[in-house]
Structures are given as structure tokens and as C-alpha cells.
Tab-separated table of C-alpha atoms in Angstrom:
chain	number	residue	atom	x	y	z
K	252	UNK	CA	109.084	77.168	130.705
K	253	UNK	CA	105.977	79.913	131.801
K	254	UNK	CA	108.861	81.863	132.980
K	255	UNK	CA	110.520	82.083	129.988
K	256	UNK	CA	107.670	82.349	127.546
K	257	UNK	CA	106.481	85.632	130.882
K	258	UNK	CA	110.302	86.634	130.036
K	259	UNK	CA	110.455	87.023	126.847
K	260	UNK	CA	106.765	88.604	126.382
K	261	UNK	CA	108.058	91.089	129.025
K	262	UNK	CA	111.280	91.504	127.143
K	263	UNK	CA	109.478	91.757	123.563
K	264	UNK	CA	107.242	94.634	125.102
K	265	UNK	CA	109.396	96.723	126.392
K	266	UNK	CA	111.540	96.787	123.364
K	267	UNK	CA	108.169	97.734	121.335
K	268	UNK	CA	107.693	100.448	123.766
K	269	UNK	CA	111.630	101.738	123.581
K	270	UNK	CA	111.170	101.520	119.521
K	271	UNK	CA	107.476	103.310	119.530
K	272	UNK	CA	107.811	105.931	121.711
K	273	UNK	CA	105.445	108.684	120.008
K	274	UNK	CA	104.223	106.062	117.594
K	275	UNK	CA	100.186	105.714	118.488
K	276	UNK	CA	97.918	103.379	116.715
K	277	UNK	CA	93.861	103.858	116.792
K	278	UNK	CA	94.456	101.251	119.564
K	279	UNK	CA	94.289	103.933	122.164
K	280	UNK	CA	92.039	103.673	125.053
K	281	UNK	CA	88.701	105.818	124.710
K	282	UNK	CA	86.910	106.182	127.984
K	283	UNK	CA	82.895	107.968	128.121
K	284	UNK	CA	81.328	109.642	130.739
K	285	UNK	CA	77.229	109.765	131.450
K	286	UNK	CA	75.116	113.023	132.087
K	287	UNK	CA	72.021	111.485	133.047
K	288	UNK	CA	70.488	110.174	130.033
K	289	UNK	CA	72.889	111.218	127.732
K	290	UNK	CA	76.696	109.797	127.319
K	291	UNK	CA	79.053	109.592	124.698
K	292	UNK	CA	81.297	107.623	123.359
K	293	UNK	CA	84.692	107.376	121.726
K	294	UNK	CA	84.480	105.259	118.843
K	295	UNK	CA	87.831	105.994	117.362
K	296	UNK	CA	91.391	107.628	117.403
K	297	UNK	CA	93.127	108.137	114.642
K	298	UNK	CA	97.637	107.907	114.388
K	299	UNK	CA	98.856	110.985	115.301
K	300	UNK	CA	99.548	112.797	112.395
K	301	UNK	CA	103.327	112.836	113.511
K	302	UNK	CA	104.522	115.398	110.236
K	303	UNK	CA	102.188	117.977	111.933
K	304	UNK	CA	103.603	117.551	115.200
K	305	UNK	CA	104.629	120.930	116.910
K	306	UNK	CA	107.136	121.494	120.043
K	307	UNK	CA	104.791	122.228	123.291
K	308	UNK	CA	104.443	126.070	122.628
K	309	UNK	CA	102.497	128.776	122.149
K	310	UNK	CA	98.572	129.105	120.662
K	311	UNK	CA	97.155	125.645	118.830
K	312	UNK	CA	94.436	125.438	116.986
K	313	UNK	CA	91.368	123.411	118.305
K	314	UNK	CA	90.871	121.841	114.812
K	315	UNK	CA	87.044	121.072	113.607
K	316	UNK	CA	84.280	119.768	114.629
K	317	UNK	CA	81.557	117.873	112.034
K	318	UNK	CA	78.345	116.143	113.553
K	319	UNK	CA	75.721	114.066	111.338
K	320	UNK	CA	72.813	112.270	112.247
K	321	UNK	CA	72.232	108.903	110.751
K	322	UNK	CA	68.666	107.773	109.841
K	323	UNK	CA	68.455	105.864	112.805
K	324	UNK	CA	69.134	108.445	115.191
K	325	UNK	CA	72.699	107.892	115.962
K	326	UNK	CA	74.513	110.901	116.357
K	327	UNK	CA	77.973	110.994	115.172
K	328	UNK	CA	80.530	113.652	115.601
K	329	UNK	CA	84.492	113.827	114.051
K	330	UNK	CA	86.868	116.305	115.743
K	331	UNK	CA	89.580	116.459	112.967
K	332	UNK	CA	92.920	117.855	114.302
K	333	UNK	CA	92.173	117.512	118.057
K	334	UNK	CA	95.884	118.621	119.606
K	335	UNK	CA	96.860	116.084	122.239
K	336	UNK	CA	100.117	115.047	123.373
K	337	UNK	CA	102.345	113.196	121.163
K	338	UNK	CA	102.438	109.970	123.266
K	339	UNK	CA	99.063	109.918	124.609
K	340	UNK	CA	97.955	106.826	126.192
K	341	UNK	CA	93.944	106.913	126.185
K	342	UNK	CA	91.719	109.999	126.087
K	343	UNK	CA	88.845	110.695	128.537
K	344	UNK	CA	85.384	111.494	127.632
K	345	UNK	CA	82.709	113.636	129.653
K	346	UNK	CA	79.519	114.944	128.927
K	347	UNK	CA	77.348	117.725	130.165
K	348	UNK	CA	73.702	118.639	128.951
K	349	UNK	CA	72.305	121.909	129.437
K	350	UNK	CA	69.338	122.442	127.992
K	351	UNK	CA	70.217	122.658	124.322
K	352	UNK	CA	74.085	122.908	124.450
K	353	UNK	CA	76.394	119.386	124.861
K	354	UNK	CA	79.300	119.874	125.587
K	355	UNK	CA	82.181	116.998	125.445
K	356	UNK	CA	85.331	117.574	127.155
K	357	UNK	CA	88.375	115.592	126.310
K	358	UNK	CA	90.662	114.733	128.347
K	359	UNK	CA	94.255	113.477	127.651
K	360	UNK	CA	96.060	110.599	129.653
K	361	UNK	CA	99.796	110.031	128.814
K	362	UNK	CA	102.003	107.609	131.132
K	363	UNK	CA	105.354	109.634	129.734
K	364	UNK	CA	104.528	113.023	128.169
K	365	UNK	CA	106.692	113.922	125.011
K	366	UNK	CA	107.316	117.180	124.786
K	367	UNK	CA	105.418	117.607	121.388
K	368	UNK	CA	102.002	118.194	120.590
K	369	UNK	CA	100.234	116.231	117.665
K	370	UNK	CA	96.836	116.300	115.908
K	371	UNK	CA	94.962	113.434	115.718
K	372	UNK	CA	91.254	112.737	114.658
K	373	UNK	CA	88.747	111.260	117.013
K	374	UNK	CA	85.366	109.555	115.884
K	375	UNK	CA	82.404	109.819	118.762
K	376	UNK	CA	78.930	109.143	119.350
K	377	UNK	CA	76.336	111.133	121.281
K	378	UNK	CA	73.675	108.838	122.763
K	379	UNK	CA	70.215	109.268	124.364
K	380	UNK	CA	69.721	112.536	122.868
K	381	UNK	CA	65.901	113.383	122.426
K	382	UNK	CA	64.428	115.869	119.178
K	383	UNK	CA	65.560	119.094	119.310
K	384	UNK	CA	68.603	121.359	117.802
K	385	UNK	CA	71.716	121.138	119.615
K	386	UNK	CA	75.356	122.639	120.059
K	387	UNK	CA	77.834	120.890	120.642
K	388	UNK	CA	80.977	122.195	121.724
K	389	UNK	CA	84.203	120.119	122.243
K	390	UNK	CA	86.366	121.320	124.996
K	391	UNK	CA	89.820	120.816	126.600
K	392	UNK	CA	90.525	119.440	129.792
K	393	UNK	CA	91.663	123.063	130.793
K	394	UNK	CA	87.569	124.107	129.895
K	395	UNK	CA	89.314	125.946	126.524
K	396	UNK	CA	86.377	125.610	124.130
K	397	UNK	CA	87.974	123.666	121.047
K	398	UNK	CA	85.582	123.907	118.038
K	399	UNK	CA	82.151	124.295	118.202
K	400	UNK	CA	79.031	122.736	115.586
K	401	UNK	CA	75.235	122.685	115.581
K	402	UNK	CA	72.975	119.638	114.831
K	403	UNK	CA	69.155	118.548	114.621
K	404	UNK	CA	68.010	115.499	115.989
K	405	UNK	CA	64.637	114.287	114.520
């Protein structure tokens, strides 16, 4: 009976996987990496937005880069139209202080690569960031600087 019910859980999977090849849900893995004090977080990926999707060639935009500060303190940054792989399994987060200037490199993780490239949006937090004015820069996992944005922490 477990082997059946292991079967058919296996079987059902695999089909979802055949089916859903360059489908991604927000479901997708988000993985942060410390500097010290500081870290950050991936709080979100968005579907890729699959009617955008481009053939693996050529320039690509790095999209845009938005960062608020809630009155709590929380930094929060959205990096609309990141280009990733369209069948990305999780994406990577690092972090690097210097002085003044964060900067967040993202790193893609795909099991089987399509060969497309999609934008999606991705939702991250900046913690243990003391006053000051910042810029952050989002990078690739090449080094390419992506988008760039400045913000004040009170």
C-alpha cells in the first residue's frame, strides 16, 4: 500500500514536471547570504513573465531597482524585470558592504536550463543596516551591475 501511494506521488510529480516545464510559481527557492552584520533576504519571486520571454541572445536589460524604508527600519528593495533563466529553480542571494555601497548579487540555479530568458520580479530585504545613505546595486552572478538605487536609513 506505501508503495503504491510512493508510486503514484512519484508518478503524479513527474508528470507535473513534464507538463510545467518553464512554468515557475513564486514557490521558488530564495537563498541569503551574510556580510557580517548585514544579510539579505529574498522575500519573494514573482511567475516569470513568460510573454516577455526572449531566446538566450544578445544585450538584456537589467530591469529596475526601487528601495523604501518602512517606519520601522526595514529596508525593502523590488528588482522589477530581473532576467533569469526561464526554468529557474531557486535564486541565490549574497551581500557585500563597503562602506556606504551594498551590493546584492543574484545568482540563478536551474536543474535543466531552457534556452530562454524571462523577467521576473523579486521582493528582498536588507537587514542590520545602521543610519546612513546607501547604494545599492544589484548585480549578476557574472559581477554585470544590473540596476542601481540610493536609500537613507534613519
Amino acid at each position: 500500500m506505501i508503495r503504491r501511494l510512493f508510486l503514484s506521488a512519484l508518478f503524479t510529480s513527474a508528470a507535473l514536471m513534464l507538463f510545467s516545464a518553464c512554468e515557475k510559481s513564486s514557490t521558488l527557492a530564495g537563498i541569503a547570504g551574510p556580510e557580517g552584520d548585514v544579510s539579505t533576504r529574498l522575500a519573494g519571486i514573482g511567475d516569470c513573465k513568460s510573454g516577455d520571454a526572449t531566446l538566450l541572445a544578445g544585450e538584456q536589460d537589467g530591469g529596475s531597482l526601487s528601495v523604501s524604508v518602512a517606519a520601522d527600519g526595514k529596508v525593502s528593495y523590488k528588482h522589477q524585470d530581473a532576467m533569469f533563466n526561464c526554468c529557474i529553480d531557486s535564486i541565490a542571494l549574497s551581500v557585500q558592504l563597503d562602506g556606504t555601497s551594498i551590493t546584492i548579487t543574484e545568482t540563478e540555479h536551474a536543474n535543466q536550463r531552457c534556452h530562454c530568458s524571462c523577467p521576473y520580479d523579486l521582493d528582498g530585504e536588507i537587514l542590520g543596516l545602521q543610519a546612513g545613505a546607501y547604494t545599492v546595486t544589484i548585480c549578476n552572478e557574472d559581477g554585470e551591475e544590473q540596476c542601481t538605487a540610493e536609500v537613507t536609513v534613519n
